[in-house]
Coordinates of C-alpha atoms in Angstrom, one line a residue:
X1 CA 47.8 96.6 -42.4
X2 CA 44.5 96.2 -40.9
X3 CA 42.3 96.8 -37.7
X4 CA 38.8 96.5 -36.8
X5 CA 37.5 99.4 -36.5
X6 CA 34.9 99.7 -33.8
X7 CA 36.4 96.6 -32.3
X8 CA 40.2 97.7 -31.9
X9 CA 41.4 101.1 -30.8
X10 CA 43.8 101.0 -33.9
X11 CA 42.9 102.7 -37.1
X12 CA 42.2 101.2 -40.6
X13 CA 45.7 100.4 -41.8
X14 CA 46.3 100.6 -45.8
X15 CA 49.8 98.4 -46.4
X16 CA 47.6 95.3 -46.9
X17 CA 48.1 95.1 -50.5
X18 CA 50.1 92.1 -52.4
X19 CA 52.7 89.4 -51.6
X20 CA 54.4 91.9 -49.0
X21 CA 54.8 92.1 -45.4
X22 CA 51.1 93.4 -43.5
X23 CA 50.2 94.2 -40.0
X24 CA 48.0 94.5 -37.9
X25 CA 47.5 96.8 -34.9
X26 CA 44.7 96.3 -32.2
X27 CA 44.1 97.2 -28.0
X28 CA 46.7 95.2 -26.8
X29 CA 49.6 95.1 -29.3
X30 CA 50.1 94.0 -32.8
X31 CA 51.0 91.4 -35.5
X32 CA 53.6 91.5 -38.5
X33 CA 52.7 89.0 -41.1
X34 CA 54.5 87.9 -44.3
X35 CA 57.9 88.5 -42.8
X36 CA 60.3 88.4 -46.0
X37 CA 63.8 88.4 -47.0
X38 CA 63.2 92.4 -48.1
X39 CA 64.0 93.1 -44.4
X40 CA 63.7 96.9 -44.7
X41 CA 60.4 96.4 -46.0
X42 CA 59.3 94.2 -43.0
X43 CA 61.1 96.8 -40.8
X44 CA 58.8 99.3 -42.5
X45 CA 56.1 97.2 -41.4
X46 CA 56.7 96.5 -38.1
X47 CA 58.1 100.3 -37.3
X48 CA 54.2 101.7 -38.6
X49 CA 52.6 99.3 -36.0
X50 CA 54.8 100.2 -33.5
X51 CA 54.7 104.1 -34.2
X52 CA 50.4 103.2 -33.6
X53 CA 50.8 102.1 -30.2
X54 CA 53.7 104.6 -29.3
X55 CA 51.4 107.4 -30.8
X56 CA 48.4 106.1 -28.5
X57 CA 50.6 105.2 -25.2
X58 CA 51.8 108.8 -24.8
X59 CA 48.2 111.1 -26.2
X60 CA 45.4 111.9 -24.2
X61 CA 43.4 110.9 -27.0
X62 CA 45.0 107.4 -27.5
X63 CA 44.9 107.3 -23.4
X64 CA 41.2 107.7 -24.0
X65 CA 40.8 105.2 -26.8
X66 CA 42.5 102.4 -24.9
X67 CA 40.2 103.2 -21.2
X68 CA 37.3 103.2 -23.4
X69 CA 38.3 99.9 -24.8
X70 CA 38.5 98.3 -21.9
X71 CA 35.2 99.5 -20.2
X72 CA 32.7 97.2 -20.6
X73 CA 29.4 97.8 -22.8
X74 CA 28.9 98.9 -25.9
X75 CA 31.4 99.6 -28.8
X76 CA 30.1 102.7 -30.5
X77 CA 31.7 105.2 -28.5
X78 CA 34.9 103.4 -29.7
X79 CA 34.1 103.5 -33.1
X80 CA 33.8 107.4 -32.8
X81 CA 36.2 107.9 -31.4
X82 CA 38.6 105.9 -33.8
X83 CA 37.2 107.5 -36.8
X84 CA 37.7 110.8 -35.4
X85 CA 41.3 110.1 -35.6
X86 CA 42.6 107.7 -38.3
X87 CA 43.7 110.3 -40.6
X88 CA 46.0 111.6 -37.7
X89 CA 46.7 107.8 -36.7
X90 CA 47.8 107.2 -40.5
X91 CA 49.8 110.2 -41.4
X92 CA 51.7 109.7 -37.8
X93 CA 52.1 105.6 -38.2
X94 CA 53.2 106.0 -41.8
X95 CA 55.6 109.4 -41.6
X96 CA 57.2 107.7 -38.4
X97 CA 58.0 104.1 -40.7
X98 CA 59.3 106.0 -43.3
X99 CA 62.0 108.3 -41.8
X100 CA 63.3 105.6 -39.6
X101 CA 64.2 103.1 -42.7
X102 CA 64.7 106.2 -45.4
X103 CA 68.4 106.6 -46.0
X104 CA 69.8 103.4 -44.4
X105 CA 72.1 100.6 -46.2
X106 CA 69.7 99.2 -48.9
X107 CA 66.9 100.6 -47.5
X108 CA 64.2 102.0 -50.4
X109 CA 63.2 105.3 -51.2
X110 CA 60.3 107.2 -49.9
X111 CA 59.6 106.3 -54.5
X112 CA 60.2 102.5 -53.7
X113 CA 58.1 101.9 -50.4
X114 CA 55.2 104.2 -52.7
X115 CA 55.3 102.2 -55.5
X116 CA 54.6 98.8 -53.2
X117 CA 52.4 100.1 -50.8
X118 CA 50.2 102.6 -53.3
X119 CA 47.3 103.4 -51.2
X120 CA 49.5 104.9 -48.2
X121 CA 50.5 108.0 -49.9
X122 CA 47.8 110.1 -48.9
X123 CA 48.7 109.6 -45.5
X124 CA 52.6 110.5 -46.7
X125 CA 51.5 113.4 -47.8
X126 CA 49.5 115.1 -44.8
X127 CA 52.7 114.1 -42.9
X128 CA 55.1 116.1 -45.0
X129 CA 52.9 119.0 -45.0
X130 CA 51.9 119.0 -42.0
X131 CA 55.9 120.4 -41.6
X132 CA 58.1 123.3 -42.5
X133 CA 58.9 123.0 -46.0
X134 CA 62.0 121.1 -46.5
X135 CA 63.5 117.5 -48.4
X136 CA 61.9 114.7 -47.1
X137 CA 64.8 113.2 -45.1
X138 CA 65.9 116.7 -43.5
X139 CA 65.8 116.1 -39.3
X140 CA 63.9 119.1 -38.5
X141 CA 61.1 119.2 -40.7
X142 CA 60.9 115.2 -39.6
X143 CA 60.8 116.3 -36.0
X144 CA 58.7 119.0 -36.3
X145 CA 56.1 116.8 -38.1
X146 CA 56.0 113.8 -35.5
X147 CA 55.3 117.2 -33.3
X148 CA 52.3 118.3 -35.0
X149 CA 50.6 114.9 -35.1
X150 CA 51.3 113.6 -32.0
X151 CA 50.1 117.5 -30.7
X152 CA 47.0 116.9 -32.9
X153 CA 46.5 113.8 -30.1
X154 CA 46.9 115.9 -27.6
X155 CA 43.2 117.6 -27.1
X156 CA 42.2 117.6 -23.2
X157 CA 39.7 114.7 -23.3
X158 CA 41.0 113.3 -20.0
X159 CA 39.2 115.1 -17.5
X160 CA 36.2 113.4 -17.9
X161 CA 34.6 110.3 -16.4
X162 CA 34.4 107.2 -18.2
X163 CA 31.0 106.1 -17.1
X164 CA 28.5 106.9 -19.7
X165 CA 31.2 108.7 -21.6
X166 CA 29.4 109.4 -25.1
X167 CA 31.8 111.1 -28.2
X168 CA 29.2 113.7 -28.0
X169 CA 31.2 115.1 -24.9
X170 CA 34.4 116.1 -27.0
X171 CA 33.8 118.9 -29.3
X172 CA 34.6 118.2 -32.6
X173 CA 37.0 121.0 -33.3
X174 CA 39.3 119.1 -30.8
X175 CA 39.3 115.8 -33.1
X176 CA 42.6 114.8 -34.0
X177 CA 41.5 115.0 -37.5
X178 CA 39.9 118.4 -37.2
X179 CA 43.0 119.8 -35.8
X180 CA 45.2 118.3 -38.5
X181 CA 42.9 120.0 -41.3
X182 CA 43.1 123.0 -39.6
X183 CA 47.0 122.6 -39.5
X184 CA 47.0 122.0 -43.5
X185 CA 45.0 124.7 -43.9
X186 CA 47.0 127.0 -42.7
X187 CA 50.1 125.5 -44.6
X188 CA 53.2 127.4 -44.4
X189 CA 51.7 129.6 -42.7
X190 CA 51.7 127.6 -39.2
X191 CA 55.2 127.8 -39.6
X192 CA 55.7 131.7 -40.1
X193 CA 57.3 132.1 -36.2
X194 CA 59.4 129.4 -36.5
X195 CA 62.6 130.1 -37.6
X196 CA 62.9 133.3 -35.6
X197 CA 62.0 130.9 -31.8
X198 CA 64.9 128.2 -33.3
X199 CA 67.5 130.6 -33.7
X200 CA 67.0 132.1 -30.2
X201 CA 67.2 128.7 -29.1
X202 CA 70.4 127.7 -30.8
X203 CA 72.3 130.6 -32.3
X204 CA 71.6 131.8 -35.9
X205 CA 75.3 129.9 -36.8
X206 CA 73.9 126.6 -35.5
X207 CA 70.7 126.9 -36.8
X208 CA 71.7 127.1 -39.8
X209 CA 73.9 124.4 -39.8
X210 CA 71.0 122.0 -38.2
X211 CA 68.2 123.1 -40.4
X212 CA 70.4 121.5 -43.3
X213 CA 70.7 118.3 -40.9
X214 CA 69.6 115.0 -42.7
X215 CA 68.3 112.1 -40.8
X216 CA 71.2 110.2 -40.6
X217 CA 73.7 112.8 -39.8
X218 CA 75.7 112.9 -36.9
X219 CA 73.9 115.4 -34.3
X220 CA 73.8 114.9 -30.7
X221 CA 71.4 113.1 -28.3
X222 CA 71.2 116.1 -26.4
X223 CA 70.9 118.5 -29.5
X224 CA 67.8 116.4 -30.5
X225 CA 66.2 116.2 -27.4
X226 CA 66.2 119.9 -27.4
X227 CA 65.0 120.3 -31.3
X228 CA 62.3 118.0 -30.4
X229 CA 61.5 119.8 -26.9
X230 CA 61.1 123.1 -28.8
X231 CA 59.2 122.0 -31.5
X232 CA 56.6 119.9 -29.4
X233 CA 56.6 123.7 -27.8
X234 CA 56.1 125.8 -31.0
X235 CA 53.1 123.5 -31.9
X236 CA 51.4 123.8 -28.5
X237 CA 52.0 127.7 -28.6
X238 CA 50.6 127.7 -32.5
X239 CA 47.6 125.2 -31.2
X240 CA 47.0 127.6 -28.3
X241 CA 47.0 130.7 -30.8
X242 CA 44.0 128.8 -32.5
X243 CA 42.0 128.5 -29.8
X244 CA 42.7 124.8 -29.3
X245 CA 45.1 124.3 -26.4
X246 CA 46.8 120.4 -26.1
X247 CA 48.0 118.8 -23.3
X248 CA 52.0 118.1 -23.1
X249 CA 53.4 114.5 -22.6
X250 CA 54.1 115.0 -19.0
X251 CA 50.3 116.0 -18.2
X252 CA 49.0 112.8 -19.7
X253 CA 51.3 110.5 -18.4
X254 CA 50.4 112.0 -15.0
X255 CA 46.5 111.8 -15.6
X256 CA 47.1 107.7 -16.6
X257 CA 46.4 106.8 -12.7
X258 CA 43.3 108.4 -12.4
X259 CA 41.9 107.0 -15.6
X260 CA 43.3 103.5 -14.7
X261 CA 41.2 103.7 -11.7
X262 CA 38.0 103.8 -14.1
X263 CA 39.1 100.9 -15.8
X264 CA 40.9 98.2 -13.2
X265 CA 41.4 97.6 -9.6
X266 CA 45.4 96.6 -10.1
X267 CA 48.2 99.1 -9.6
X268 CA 49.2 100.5 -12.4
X269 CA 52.9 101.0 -14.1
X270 CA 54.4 103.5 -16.3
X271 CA 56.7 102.1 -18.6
X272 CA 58.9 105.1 -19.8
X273 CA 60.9 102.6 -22.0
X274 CA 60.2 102.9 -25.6
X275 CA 62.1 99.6 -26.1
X276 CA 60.0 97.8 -24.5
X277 CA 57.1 98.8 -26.9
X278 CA 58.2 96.0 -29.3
X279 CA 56.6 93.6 -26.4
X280 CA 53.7 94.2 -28.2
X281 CA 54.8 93.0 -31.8
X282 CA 53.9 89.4 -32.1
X283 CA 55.0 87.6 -35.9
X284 CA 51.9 85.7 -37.5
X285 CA 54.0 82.9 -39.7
X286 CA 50.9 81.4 -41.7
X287 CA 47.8 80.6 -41.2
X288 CA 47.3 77.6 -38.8
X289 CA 48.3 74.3 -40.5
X290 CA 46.0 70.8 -40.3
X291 CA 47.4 68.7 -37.2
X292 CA 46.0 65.5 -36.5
X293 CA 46.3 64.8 -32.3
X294 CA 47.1 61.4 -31.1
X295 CA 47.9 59.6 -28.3
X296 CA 51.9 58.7 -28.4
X297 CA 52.6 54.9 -28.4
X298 CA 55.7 54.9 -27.0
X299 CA 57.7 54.3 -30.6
X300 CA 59.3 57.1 -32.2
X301 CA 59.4 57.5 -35.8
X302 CA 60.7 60.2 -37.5
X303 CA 62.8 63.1 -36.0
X304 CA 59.8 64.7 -34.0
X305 CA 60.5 67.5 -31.9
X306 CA 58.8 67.5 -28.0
X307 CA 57.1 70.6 -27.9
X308 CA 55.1 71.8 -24.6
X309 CA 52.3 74.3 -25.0
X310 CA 49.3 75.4 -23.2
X311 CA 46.4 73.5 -24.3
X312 CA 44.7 77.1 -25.8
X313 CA 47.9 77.9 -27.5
X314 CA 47.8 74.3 -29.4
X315 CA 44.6 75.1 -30.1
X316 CA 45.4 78.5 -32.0
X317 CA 48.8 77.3 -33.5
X318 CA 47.2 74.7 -35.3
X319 CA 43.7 73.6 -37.0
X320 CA 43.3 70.8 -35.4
X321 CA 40.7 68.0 -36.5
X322 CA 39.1 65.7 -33.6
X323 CA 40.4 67.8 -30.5
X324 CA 41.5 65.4 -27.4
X325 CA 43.1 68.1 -25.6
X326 CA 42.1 69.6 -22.1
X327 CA 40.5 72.3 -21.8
X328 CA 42.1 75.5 -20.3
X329 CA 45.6 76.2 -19.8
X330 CA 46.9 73.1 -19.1
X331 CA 50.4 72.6 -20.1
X332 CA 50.5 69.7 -22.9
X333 CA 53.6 67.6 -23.4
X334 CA 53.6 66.0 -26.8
X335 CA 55.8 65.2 -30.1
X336 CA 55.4 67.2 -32.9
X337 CA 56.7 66.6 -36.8
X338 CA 55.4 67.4 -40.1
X339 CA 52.9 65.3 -42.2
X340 CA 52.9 65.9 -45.8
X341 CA 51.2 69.9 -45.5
X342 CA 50.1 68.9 -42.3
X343 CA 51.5 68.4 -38.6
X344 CA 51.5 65.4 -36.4
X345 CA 51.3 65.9 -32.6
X346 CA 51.6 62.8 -30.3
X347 CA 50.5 63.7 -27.2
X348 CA 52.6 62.0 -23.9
X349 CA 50.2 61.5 -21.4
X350 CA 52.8 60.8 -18.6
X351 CA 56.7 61.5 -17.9
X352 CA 57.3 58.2 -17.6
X353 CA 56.6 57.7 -21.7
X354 CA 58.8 60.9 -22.4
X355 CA 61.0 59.2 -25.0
X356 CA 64.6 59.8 -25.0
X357 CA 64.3 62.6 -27.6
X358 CA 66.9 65.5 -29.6
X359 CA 65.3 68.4 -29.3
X360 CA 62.6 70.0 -27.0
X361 CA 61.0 73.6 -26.6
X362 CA 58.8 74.6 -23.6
X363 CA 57.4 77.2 -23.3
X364 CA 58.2 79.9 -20.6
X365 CA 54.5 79.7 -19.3
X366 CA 54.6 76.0 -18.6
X367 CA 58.3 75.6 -17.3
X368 CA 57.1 78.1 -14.4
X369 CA 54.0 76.3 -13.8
X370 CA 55.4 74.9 -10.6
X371 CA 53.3 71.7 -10.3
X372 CA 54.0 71.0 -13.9
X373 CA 57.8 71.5 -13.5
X374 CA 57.8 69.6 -10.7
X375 CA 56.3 66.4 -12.6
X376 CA 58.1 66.5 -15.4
X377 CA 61.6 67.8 -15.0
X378 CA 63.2 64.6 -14.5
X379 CA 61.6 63.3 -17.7
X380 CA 63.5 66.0 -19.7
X381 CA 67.0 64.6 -18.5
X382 CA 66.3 62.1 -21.2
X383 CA 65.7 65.1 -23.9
X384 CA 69.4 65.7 -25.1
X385 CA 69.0 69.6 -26.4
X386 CA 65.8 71.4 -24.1
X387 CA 65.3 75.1 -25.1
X388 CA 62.4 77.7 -23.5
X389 CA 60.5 79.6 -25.8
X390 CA 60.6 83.2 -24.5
X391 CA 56.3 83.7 -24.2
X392 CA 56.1 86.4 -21.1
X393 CA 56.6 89.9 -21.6
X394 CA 60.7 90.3 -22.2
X395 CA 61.6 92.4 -19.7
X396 CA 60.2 90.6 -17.0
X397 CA 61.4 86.9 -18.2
X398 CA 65.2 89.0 -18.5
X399 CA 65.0 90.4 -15.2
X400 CA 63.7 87.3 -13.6
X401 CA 66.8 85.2 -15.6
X402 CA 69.4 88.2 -14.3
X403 CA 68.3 88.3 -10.9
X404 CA 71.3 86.3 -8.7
X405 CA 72.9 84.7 -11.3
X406 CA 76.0 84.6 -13.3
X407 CA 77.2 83.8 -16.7
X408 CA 74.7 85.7 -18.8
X409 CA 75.0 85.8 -22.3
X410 CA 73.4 86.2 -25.2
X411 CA 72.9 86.0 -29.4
X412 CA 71.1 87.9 -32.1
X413 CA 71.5 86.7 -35.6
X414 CA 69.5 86.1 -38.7
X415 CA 67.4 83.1 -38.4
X416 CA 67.1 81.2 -41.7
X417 CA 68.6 83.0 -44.7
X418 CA 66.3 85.3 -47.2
X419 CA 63.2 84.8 -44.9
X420 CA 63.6 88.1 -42.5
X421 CA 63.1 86.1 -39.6
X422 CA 66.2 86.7 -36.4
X423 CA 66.4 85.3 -33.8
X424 CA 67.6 86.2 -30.1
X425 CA 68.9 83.6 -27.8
X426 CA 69.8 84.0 -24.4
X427 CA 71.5 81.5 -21.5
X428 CA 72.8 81.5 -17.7
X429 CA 74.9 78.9 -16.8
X430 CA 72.6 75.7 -15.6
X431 CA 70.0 76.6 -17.2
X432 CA 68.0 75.7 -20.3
X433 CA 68.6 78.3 -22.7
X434 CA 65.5 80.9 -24.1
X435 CA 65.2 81.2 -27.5
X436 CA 62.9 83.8 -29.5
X437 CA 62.0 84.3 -33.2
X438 CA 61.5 87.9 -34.0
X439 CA 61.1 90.7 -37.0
X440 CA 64.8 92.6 -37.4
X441 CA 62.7 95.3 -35.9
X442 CA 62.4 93.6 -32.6
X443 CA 65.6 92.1 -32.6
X444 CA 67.4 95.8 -32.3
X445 CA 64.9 96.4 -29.3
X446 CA 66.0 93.3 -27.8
X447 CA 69.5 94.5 -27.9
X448 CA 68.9 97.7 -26.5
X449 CA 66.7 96.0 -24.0
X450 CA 69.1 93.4 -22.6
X451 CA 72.4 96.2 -23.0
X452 CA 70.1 98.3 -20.0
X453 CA 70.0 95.2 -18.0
X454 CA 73.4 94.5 -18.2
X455 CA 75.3 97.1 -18.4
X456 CA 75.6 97.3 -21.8
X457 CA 76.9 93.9 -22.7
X458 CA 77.2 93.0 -26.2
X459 CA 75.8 89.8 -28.2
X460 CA 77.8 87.0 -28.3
X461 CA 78.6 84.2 -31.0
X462 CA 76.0 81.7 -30.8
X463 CA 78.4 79.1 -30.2
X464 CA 79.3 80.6 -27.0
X465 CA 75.7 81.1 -25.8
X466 CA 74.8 77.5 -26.4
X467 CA 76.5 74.1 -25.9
X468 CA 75.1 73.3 -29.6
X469 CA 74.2 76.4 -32.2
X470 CA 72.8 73.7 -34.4
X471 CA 70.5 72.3 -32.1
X472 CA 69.5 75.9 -31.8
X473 CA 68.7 77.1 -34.9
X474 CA 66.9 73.7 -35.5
X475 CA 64.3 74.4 -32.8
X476 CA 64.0 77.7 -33.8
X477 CA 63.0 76.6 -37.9
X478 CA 61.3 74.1 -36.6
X479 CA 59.0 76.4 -34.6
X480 CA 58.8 78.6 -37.5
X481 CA 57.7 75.4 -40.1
X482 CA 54.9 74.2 -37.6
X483 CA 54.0 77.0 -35.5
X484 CA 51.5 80.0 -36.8
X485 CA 52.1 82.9 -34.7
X486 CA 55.3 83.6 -32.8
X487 CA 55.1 86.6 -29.7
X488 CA 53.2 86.9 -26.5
X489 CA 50.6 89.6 -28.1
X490 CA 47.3 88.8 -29.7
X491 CA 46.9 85.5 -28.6
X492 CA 50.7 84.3 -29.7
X493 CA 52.4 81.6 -28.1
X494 CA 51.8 81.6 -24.2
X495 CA 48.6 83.7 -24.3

């Protein structure tokens, strides 16, 4: 896993090493690359990326790496800033991947994701010491790490103003970094009151039984909300006793308005929905193949597929060699097939040449481009199986599908076997039905996402989602043989 430092407010990522599954974490989300049929590795993957943004969306110091981000002018500031924490960053990312794949069906050991990723166990480390002392799947010292990591985030650098802002403002005792040396320092020590403020919290009997707790033990929601409530508490009190007091969850979520005001004019929106994080994940499939762009003649050959894109997004799904596309975002209509290691996109200047066709996927962005859908949706009559490629954040493309309609359902299932890839596919009656490629990671958010919206409803077979589950899966391998990147983040289809 990589980032640019000084360009991204991410950190530099270490799982970048060999044929396995890499990401990539920046300002505005984050890529999983090399998806493979070792699913629990690529979940590994894609739950480190998402523990980065997670980490940053609720600290005061990832609050302040993303405002700075977005300020215009110079980058050093940034750069500082990141460096000050990737240590912190790391250990949190890395601890957080770990313990939510360690212990599950297949799943490899805290040995097996070492011995493939090498270079991250420095960053392992810091994590489990960081905690009380205990097995590295026991619940509590898990907890009570995530605690002091995301507490070493926590610093008070919000009340300042953006303009001008220089590093030179924060003193360096409140770096993340700085606060986590000072934690491992310390070493068992921090933890000397700890015991003592759990048992008055739960009873020496029950804390005895839930400081034996493994990961994936049965313990209640409300149980764990508490054990993570009083540790998030212990480490604030301990950080206090140092002389470094941290901001709570609460405090930073309620300084995001001010600090949006320093950055942008729009209203701004707290998502309190950690499923939705996964919005952010976008799958990078290969680099971009050769594609030769012509002109269609109005004779099909072939089995090609009528794929609609923005012209940008043909631009970054594919190396393209003489470039007779529009500029801009226009949506482009054209027929798409492989070449030999190539792809072949015939571009239809005009509904009336649409030719009667299988399969076609549009994406999201240009079905609701009014004056395009107006044009065109008569041509698509002729197109025997149309599908929309889900490209606009999830949650508002669900809620926009749900609202005064009937007949919702939906699929999750693995996409093409031993690859990794899954696949989520949704439908209302009447309508063209949305389709999505995604990690296994995403997938489960998508699950959770669309069970809130709809009062818990379950997936259903494909075959009851979709007049025709082959011609599903078909467009969704096909998008995956001739399309790069998959996911509205980091420039992804539909961006």
């Amino acid at each position: 896993m990589t980032a640019d430092r000084g360009q991204d407010p991410g950190v530099g990522h270490v799982l970048n090493f060999g044929p396995v599954p890499t990401g990539r974490y920046g300002a505005d989300g984050w890529i999983v690359a090399g998806v493979s049929g070792d699913t629990w590795l690529s979940a590994f993957v894609s739950l480190h990326e998402a523990a980065h943004a997670g980490l940053n969306g609720a600290t005061a110091w990832g609050q302040l790496l993303g405002a700075m981000w977005r300020r215009p002018g110079p980058r050093r500031a940034v750069s500082v800033l990141v460096e000050a924490c990737v240590a912190t960053h790391e250990a949190y990312a890395t601890h957080s991947a770990v313990m939510g794949v360690l212990g599950r069906a297949d799943a490899p050991s805290v040995a097996g994701i070492r011995a493939r990723y090498p270079s991250y166990g420095t960053h392992l480390d810091h994590a489990l010491k960081a905690g009380p002392h205990a097995r590295p799947d026991n619940l509590v010292r898990a907890v009570a790490a995530d605690s002091v990591l995301a507490g070493c985030m926590q610093a008070d650098v919000l009340d300042v103003s953006l303009e001008g802002f220089t590093a030179s403002r924060v003193n360096a005792r409140n770096y993340p970094d700085s606060l986590l040396k000072a934690v491992l320092g310390l070493g068992a020590t921090f933890w000397d009151g700890w015991d003592r403020m759990a048992a008055d919290e739960f009873g020496r009997g029950r804390w005895a039984e839930l400081s034996e707790v493994g990961l994936r033990d049965e313990v209640g929601a409300g149980e764990r909300r508490r054990l993570s409530a009083l540790c998030s508490a212990y480490v604030a009190e301990r950080f206090r006793a140092m002389g470094r007091p941290v901001l709570d969850t609460a405090a930073v979520l309620g300084a995001l308005p001010r600090i949006a005001e320093q950055v942008t004019d729009s209203p701004v929106t707290i998502d309190r929905d950690p499923a939705n994080l996964f919005d952010l994940e976008s799958l990078r499939l290969r680099a971009p193949r050769p594609a030769t762009v012509t002109e269609f003649g109005g004779s099909m050959t072939g089995d090609p597929m009528v794929v609609v894109r923005r012209a940008s997004v043909w631009r970054r799904q594919h190396a393209l060699g003489a470039d007779p596309l529009p500029p801009g975002e226009e949506p482009v209509v054209a027929l798409c097939r492989r070449s030999g290691a190539g792809v072949l996109i015939e571009r239809v200047g005009s509904p009336g040449a649409l030719p009667a066709a299988g399969l076609a996927s549009i994406a999201l962005t240009c079905a609701r481009d009014a004056a395009w859908a107006e044009r065109w949706k008569d041509a698509f009559d002729r197109v025997a199986d149309v599908f929309l490629l889900i490209d606009t954040p999830f949650g508002e493309s669900l809620d926009a599908l749900l609202s005064g309609t009937t007949g919702f359902r939906y699929a999750i299932e693995p996409l093409l076997d031993g690859t990794g890839l899954w696949a989520y596919v949704c439908s209302v009656d009447g309508f063209p039905p949305l389709t999505l490629p995604c990690s296994m990671t995403r997938a489960a958010a998508l699950r959770i996402q669309t069970g809130k919206r709809t009062g818990g409803r379950e997936p259903d077979d494909l075959g009851l989602v979709v007049r025709s589950p082959a011609a599903a899966r078909s467009v969704l391998s096909r998008i995956v043989a001739e399309e790069s990147v998959v996911g509205e983040g980091h420039g992804a289809a539909g961006r």
